[in-house]
mmCIF file of C-alpha atoms in Angstrom:
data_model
loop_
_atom_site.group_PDB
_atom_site.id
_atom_site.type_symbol
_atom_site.label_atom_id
_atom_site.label_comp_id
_atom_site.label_asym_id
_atom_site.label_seq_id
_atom_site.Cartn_x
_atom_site.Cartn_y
_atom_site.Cartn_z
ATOM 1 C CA UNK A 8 8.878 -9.183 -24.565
ATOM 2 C CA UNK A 9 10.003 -5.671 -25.615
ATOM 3 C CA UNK A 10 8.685 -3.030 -23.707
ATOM 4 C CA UNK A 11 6.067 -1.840 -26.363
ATOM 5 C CA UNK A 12 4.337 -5.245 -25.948
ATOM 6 C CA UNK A 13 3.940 -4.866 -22.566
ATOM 7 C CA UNK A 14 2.911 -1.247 -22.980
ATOM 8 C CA UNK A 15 0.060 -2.415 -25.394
ATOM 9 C CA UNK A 16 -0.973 -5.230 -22.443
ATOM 10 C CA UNK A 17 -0.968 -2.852 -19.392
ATOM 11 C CA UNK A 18 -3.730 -0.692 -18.598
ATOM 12 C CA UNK A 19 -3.465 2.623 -19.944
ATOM 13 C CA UNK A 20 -3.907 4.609 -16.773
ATOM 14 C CA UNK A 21 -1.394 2.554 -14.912
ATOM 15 C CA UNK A 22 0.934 2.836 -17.211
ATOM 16 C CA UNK A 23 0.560 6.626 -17.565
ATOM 17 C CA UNK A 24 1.293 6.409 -13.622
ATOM 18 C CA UNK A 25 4.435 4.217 -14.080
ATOM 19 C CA UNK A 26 5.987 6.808 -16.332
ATOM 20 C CA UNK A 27 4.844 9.517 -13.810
ATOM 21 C CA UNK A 28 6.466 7.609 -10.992
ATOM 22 C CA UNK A 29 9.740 7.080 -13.365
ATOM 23 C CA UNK A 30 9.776 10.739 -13.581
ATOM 24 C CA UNK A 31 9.902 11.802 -10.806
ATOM 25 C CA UNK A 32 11.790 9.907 -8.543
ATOM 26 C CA UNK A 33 15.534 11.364 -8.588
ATOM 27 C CA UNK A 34 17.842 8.341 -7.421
ATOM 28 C CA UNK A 35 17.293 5.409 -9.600
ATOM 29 C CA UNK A 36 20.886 5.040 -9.570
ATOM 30 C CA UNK A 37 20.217 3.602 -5.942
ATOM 31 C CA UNK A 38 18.898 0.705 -7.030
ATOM 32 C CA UNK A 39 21.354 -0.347 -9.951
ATOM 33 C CA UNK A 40 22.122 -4.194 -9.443
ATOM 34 C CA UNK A 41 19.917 -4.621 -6.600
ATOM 35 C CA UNK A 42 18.244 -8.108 -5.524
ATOM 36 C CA UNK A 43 15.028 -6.945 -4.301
ATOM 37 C CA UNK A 44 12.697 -8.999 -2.320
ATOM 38 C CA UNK A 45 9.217 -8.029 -2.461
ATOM 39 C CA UNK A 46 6.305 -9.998 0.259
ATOM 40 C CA UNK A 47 2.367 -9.554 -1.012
ATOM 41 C CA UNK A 48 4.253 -8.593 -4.691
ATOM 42 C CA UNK A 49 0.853 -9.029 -6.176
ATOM 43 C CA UNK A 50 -0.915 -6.741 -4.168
ATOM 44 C CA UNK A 51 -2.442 -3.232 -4.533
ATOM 45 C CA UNK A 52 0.440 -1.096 -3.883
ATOM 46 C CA UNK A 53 2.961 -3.446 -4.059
ATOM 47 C CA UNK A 54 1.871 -4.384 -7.196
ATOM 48 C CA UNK A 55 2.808 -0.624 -8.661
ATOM 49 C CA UNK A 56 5.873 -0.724 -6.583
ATOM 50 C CA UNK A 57 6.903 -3.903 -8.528
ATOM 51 C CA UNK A 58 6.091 -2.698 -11.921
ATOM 52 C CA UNK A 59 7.626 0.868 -11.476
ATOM 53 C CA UNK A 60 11.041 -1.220 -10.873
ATOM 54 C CA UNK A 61 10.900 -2.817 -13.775
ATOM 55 C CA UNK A 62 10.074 -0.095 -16.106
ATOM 56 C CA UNK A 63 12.691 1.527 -14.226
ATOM 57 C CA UNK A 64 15.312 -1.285 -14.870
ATOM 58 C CA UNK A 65 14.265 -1.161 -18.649
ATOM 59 C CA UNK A 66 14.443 2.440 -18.977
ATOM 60 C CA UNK A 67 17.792 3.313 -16.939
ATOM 61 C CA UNK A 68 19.555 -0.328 -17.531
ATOM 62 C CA UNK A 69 19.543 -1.018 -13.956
ATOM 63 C CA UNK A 70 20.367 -4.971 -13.729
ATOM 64 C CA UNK A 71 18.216 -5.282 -10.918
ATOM 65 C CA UNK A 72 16.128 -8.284 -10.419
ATOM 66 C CA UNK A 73 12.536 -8.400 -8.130
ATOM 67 C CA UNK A 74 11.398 -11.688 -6.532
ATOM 68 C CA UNK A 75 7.858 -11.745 -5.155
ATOM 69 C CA UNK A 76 6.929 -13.564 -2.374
ATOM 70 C CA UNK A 77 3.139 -14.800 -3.633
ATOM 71 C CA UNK A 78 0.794 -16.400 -1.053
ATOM 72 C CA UNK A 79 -0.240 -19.288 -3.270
ATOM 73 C CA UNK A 80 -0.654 -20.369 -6.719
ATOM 74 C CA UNK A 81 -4.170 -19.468 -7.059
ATOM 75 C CA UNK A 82 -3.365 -16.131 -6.063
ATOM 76 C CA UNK A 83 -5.003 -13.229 -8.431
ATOM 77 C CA UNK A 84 -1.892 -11.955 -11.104
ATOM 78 C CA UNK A 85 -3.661 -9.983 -12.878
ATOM 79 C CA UNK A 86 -1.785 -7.026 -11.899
ATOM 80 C CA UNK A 87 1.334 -8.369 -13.122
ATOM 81 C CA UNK A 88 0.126 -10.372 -15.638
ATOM 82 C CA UNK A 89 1.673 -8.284 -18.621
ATOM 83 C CA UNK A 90 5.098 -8.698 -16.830
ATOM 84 C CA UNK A 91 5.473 -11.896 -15.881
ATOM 85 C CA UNK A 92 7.812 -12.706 -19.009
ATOM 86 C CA UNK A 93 10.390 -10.307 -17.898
ATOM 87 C CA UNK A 94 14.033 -11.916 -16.788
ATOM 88 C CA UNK A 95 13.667 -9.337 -13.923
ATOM 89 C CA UNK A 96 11.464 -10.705 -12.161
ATOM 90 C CA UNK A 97 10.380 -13.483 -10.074
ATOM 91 C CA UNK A 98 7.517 -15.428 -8.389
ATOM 92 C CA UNK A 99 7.915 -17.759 -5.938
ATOM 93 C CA UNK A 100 4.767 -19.134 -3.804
ATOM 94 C CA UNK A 101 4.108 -19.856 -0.189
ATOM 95 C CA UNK A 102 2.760 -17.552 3.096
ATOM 96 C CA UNK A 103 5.783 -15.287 4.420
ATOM 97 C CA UNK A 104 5.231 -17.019 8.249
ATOM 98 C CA UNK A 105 6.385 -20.322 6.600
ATOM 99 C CA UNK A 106 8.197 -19.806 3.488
ATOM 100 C CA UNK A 107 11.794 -21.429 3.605
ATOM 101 C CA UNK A 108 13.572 -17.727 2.790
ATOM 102 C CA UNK A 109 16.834 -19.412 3.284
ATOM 103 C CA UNK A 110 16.561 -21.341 0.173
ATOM 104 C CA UNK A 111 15.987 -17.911 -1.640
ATOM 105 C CA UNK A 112 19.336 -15.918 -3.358
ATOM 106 C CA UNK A 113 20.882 -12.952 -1.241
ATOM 107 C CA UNK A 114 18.430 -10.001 -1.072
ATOM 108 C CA UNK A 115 19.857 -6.787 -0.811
ATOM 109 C CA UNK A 116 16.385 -5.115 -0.198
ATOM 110 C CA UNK A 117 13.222 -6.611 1.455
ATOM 111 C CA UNK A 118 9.850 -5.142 1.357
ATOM 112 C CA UNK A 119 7.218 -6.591 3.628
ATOM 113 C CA UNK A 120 4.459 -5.308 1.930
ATOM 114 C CA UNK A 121 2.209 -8.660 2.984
ATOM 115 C CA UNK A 122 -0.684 -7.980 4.539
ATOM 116 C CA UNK A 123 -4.447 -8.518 4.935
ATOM 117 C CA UNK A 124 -5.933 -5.027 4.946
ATOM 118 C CA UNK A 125 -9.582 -5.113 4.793
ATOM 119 C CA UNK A 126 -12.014 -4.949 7.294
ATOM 120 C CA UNK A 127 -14.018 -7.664 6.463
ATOM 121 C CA UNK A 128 -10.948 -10.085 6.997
ATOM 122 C CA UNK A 129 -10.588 -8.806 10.542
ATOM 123 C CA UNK A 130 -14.130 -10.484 11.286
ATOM 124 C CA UNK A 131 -13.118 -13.515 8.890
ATOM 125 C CA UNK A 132 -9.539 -14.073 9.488
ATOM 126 C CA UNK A 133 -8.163 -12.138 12.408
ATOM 127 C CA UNK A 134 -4.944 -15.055 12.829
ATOM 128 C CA UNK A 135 -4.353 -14.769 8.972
ATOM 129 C CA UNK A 136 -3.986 -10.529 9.691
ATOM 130 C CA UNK A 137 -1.778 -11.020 12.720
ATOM 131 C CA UNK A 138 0.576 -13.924 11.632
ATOM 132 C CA UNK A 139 2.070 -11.736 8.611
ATOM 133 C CA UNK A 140 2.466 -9.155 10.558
ATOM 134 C CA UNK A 141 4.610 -10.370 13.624
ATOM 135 C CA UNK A 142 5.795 -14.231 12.665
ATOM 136 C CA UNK A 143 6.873 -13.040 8.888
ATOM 137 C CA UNK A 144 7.996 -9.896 9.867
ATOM 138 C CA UNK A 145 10.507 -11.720 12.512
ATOM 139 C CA UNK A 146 11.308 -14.332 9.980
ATOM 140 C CA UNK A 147 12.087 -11.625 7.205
ATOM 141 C CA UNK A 148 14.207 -9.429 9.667
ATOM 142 C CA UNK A 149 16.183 -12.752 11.123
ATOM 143 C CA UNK A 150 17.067 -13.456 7.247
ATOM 144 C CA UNK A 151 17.722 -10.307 6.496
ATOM 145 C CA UNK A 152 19.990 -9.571 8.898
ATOM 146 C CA UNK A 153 21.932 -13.104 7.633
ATOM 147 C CA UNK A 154 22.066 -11.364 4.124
ATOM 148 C CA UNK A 155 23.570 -8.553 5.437
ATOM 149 C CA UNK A 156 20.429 -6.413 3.302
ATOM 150 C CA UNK A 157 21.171 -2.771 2.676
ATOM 151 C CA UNK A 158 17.994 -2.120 3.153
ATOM 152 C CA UNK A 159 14.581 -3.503 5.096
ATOM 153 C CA UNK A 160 11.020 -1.253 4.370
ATOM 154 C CA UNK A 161 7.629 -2.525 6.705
ATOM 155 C CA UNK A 162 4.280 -2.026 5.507
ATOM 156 C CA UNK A 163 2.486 -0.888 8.671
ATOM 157 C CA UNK A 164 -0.668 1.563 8.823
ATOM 158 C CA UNK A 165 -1.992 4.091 9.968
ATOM 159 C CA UNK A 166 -4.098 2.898 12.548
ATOM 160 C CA UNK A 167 -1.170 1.427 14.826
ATOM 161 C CA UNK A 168 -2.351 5.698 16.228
ATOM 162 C CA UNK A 169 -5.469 4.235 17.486
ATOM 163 C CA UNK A 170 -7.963 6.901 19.043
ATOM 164 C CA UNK A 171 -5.786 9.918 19.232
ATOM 165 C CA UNK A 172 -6.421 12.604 21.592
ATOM 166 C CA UNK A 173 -5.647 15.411 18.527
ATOM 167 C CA UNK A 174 -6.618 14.483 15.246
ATOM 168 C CA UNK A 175 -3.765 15.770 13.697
ATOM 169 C CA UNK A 176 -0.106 13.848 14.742
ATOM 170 C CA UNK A 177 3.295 13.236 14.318
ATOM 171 C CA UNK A 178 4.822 10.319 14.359
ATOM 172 C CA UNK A 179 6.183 10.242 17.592
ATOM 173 C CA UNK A 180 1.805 10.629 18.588
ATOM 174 C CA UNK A 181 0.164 7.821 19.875
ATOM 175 C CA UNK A 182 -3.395 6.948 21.067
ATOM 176 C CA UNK A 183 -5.488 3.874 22.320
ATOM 177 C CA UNK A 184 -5.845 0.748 20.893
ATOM 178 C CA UNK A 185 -8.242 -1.791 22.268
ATOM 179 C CA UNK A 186 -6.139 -5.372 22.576
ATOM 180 C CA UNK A 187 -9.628 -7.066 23.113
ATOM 181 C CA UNK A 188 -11.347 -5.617 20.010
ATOM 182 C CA UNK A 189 -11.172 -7.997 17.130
ATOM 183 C CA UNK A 190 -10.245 -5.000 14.596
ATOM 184 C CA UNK A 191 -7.363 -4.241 16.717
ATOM 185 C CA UNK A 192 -5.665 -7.696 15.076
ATOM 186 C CA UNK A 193 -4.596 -5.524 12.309
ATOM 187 C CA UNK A 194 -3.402 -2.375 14.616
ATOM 188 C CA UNK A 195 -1.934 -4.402 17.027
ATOM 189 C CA UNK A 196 0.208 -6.771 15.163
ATOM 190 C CA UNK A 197 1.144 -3.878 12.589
ATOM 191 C CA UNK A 198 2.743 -2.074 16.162
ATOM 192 C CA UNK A 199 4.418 -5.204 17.436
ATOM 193 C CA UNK A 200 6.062 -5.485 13.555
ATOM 194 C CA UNK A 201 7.210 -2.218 13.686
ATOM 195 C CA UNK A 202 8.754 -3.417 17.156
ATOM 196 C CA UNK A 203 10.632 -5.748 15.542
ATOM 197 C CA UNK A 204 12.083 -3.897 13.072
ATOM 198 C CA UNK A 205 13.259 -1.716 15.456
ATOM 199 C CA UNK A 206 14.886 -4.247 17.608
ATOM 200 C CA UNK A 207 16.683 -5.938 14.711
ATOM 201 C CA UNK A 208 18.099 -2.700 13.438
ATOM 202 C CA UNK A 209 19.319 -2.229 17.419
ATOM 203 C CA UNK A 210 20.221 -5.460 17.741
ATOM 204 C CA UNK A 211 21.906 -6.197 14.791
ATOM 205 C CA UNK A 212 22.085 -3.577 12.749
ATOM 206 C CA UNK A 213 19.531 -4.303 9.893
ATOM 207 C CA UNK A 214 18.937 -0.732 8.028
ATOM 208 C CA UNK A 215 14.688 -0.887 8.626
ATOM 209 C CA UNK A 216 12.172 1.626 7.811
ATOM 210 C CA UNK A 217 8.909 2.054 8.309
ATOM 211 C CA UNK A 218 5.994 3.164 6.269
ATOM 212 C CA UNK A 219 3.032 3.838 7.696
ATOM 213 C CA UNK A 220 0.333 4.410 5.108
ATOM 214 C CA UNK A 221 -2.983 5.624 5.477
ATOM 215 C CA UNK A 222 -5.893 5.396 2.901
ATOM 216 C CA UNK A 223 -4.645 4.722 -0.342
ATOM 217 C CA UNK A 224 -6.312 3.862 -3.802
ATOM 218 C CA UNK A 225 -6.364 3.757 -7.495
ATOM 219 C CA UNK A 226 -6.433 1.678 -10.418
ATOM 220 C CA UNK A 227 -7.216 -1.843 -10.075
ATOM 221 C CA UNK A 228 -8.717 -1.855 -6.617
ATOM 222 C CA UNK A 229 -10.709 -4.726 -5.491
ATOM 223 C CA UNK A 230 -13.987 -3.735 -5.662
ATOM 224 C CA UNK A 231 -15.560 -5.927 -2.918
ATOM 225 C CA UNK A 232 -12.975 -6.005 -0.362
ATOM 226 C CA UNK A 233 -15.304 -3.433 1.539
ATOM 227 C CA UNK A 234 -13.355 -0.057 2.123
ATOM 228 C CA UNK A 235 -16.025 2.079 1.498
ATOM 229 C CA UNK A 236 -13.680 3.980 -0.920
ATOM 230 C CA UNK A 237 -13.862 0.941 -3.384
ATOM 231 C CA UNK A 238 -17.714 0.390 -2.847
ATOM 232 C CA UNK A 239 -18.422 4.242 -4.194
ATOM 233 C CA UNK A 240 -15.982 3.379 -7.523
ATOM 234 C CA UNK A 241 -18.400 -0.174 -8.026
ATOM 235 C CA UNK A 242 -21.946 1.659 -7.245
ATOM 236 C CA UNK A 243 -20.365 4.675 -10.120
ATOM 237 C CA UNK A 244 -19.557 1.726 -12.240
ATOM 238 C CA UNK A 245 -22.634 -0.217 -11.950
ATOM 239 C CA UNK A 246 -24.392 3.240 -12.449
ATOM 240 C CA UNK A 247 -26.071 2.732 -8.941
ATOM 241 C CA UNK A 248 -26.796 5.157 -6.063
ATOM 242 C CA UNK A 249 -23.709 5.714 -4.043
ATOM 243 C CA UNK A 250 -24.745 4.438 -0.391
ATOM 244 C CA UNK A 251 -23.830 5.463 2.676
ATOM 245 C CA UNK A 252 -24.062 2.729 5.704
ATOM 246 C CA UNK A 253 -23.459 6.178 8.161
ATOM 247 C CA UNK A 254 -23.874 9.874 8.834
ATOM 248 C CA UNK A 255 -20.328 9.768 6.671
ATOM 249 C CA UNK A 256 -19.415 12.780 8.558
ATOM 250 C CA UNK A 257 -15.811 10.599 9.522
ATOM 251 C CA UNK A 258 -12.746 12.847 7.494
ATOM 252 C CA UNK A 259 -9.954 11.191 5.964
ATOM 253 C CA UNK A 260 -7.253 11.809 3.858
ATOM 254 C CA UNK A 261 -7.024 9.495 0.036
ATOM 255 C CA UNK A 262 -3.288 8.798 -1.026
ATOM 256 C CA UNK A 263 -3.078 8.203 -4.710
ATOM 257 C CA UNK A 264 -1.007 4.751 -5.454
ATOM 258 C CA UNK A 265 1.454 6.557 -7.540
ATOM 259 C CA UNK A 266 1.725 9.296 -4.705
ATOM 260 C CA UNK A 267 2.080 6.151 -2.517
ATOM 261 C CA UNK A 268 4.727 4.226 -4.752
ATOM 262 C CA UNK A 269 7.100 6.965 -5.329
ATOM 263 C CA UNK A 270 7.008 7.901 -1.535
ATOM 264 C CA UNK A 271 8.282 4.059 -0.652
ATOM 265 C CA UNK A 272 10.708 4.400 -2.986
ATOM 266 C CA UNK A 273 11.874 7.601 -1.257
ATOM 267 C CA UNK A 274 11.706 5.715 2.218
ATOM 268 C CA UNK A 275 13.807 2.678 0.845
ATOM 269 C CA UNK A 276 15.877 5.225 -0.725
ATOM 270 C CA UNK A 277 16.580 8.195 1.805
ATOM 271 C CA UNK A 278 14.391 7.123 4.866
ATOM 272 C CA UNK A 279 16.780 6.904 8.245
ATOM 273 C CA UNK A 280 16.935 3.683 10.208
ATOM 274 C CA UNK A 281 14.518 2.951 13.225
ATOM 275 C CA UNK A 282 12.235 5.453 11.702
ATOM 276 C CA UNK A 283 8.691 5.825 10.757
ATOM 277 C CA UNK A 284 6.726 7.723 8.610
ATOM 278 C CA UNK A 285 3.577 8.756 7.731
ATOM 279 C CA UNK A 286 2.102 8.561 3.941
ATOM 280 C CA UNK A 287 -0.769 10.356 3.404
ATOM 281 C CA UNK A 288 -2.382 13.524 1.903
ATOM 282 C CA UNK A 289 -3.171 16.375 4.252
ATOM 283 C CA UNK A 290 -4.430 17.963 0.791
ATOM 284 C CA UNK A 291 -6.921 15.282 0.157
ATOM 285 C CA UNK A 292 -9.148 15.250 3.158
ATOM 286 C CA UNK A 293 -12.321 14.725 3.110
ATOM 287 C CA UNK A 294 -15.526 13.542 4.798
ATOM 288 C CA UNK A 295 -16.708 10.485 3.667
ATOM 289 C CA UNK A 296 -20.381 11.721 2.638
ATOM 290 C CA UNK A 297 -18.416 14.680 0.963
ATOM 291 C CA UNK A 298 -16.657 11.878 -0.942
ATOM 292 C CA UNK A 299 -19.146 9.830 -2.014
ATOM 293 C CA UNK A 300 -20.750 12.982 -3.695
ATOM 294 C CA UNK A 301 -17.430 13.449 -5.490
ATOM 295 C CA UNK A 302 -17.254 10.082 -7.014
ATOM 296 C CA UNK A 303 -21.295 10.145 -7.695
ATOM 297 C CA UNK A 304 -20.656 13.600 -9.680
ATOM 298 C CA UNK A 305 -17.715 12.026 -11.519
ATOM 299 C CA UNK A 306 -20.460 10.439 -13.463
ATOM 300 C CA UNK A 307 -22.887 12.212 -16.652
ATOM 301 C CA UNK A 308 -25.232 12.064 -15.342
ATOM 302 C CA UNK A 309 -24.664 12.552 -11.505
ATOM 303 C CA UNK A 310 -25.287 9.847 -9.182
ATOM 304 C CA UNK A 311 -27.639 10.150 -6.088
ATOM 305 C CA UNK A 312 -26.481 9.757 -2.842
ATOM 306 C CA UNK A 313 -28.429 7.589 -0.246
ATOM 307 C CA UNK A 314 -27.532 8.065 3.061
ATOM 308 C CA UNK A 315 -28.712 4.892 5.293
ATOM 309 C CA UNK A 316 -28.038 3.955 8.639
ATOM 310 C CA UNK A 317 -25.673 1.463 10.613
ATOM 311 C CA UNK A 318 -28.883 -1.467 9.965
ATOM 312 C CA UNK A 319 -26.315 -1.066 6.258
ATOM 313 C CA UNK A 320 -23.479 -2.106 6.993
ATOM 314 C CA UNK A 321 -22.220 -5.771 5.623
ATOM 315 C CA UNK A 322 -22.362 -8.454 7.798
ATOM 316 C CA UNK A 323 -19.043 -9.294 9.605
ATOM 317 C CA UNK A 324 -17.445 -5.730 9.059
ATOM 318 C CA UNK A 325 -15.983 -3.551 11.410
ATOM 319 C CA UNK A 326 -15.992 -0.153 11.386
ATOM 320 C CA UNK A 327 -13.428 2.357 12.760
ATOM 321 C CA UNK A 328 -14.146 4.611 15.819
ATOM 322 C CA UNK A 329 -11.657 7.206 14.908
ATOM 323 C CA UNK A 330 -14.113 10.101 13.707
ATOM 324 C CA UNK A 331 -10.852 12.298 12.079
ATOM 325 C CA UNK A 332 -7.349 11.299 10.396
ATOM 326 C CA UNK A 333 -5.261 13.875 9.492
ATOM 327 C CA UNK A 334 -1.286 12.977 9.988
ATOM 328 C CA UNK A 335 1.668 15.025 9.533
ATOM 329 C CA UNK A 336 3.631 14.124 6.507
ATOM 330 C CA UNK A 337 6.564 16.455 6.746
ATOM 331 C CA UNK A 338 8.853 13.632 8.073
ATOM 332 C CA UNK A 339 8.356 12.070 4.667
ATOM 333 C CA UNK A 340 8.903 15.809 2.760
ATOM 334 C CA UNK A 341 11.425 16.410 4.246
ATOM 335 C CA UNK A 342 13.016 13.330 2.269
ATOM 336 C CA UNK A 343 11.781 14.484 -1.368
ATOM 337 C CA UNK A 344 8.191 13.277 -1.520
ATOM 338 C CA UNK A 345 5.132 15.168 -2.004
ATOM 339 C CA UNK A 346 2.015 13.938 -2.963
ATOM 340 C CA UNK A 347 0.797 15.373 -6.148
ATOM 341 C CA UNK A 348 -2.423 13.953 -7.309
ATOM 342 C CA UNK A 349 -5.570 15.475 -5.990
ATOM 343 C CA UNK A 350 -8.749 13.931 -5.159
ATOM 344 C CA UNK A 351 -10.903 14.490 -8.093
ATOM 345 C CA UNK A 352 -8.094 13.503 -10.643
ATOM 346 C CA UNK A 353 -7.367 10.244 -8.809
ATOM 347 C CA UNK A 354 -10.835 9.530 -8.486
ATOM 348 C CA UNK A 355 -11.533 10.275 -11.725
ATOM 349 C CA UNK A 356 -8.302 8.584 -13.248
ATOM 350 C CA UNK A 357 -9.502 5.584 -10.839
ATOM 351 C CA UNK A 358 -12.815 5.365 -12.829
ATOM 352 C CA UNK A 359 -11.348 5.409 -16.287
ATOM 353 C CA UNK A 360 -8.950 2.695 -15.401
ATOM 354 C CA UNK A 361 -11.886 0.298 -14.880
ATOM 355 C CA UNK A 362 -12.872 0.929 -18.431
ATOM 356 C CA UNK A 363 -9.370 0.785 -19.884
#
């Protein structure tokens, strides 16, 4: 398939982002005749980290090749769907806890990028959160390190900081996390993971780094998964009031996925061993009642706002009980990255994608 067909088969908007992300990064050269193994490849931000490789590999003649690590065979593709006729890449099925990696070629690079990350899973399927995490991550690192892989990047979180005493930290910060809450499974076992990346780049000298991402969207977000980000974009959709389950007076900060892909590409590129760093946008915080009047006024004509009370939440989820969020990102600037794309664009560029 030439690269105009899949042009005409992607969606517009992520496309436009691929080409941004293309642009931008400086050191494609890195990943000329790379194996690259990617865990969760079909995934929300993996997803535009696998596709921005291949447009890159067509573009600068790379002769890299992507594998994807897929959960099962019922799995949702649709995010790779107009790519998954390209020699580059490849799909094998199974959970990353289990998956005989030994049987798979030499990777040069491994991404762990698979993850539960929503809160209703915590209440549904706290094991399936915490196995990933800690199990695959060991099992990645052990074959890894057999490979001899130049390079080894962890999808953690933000929310390994727990209840910090400032709102705004560094990475070397830390707060409280509650072992006996069940929404800690996803905290918890993204910490110990990052603990054993950094014991198997001690131990035997595996090259990991650590991304620790914060609240990130865009195009093709599921729109029931329950982040309350993605439940404003489906009541703006559906043309519905935009409801708040809270006061919504909680700030955060919204990472744009092609912000977020061409930072991991920075961190697999330029990132030091045994470190981590934060991905976020200081520039893009918000409250989350300030928000939902942002994506309700991204609409002609403007959406009301409702503002309930906790009696609205879903069943089953779990909500945070960190009021602010605002990390440092100048470990990751200090790389190359900056995030670019502002609220209202990525909002709005989110929106259009839907109808694209």
């Amino acid at each position: 398939m030439s690269i105009e067909d899949i042009r005409s088969s992607e969606n517009q908007i992520v496309w436009s982002d691929l080409e941004n992300v293309i642009e931008r990064f400086p050191a494609w050269d890195f990943f000329g005749g790379q194996t690259i193994l990617i865990t969760g490849g079909n995934g929300l931000l993996p997803s535009y980290l696998v596709r921005s490789l291949l447009l890159a590999n067509r573009l600068h003649q790379l002769d890299l090749m992507v594998t994807c690590i897929i959960r099962s065979r019922q799995s949702d593709l649709a995010r790779l769907e107009p790519w998954l006729s390209d020699q580059a890449l490849e799909l094998v099925y199974g959970e990353v806890e289990s998956y005989p990696l030994d049987q798979l070629s030499q990777q040069s690079i491994v991404i762990h990028a698979a993850s539960g990350a929503t809160p209703a899973v915590y209440q549904s399927n706290p094991v399936g959160i915490i196995l990933p995490n800690t199990l695959g991550t060991a099992r990645l690192c052990e074959q890894a390190s057999i490979w001899k892989s130049k390079r080894f990047l962890f999808f953690s979180t933000g929310e390994v900081y727990g209840i910090n005493s400032s709102p705004h930290f560094l990475e070397t910060d830390y707060g409280l996390v509650d072992p006996c809450s069940l929404r800690s499974c996803y905290a918890e076992s993204k910490r110990c993971g990052e603990t054993i990346c950094v014991a198997y780049s001690h131990q035997y000298e595996l090259h990991t780094v650590i991304a620790r991402i914060f609240h990130t969207y865009g195009p093709q977000m599921k729109l029931n998964d329950g982040r309350v980000f993605a439940d404003f974009v489906r009541d703006s959709l559906e043309g519905k009031r935009i409801k708040l389950a809270s006061s919504g007076k909680a700030l955060r900060c919204f990472c744009y996925l092609s912000d977020a892909t061409s930072a991991f590409l920075h961190l697999i590129t330029f990132g030091e061993s045994e470190q981590a760093y934060n991905l976020s946008n200081p520039n893009a915080e918000i409250s989350i009642r300030d928000l939902a009047g942002l994506v309700a006024g991204l609409t002609d004509p403007p959406l009301e706002v409702y503002v309930g009370t906790n009696q609205d939440l879903k069943p089953g989820y779990l909500p945070s009980q960190v009021p602010r969020s605002l990390p440092s990102i100048a470990k990751a600037q200090a790389l190359g990255w900056q995030p670019v794309v502002g609220l209202r664009d990525g909002f709005k560029r989110t929106l259009s994608s839907y109808h694209n």
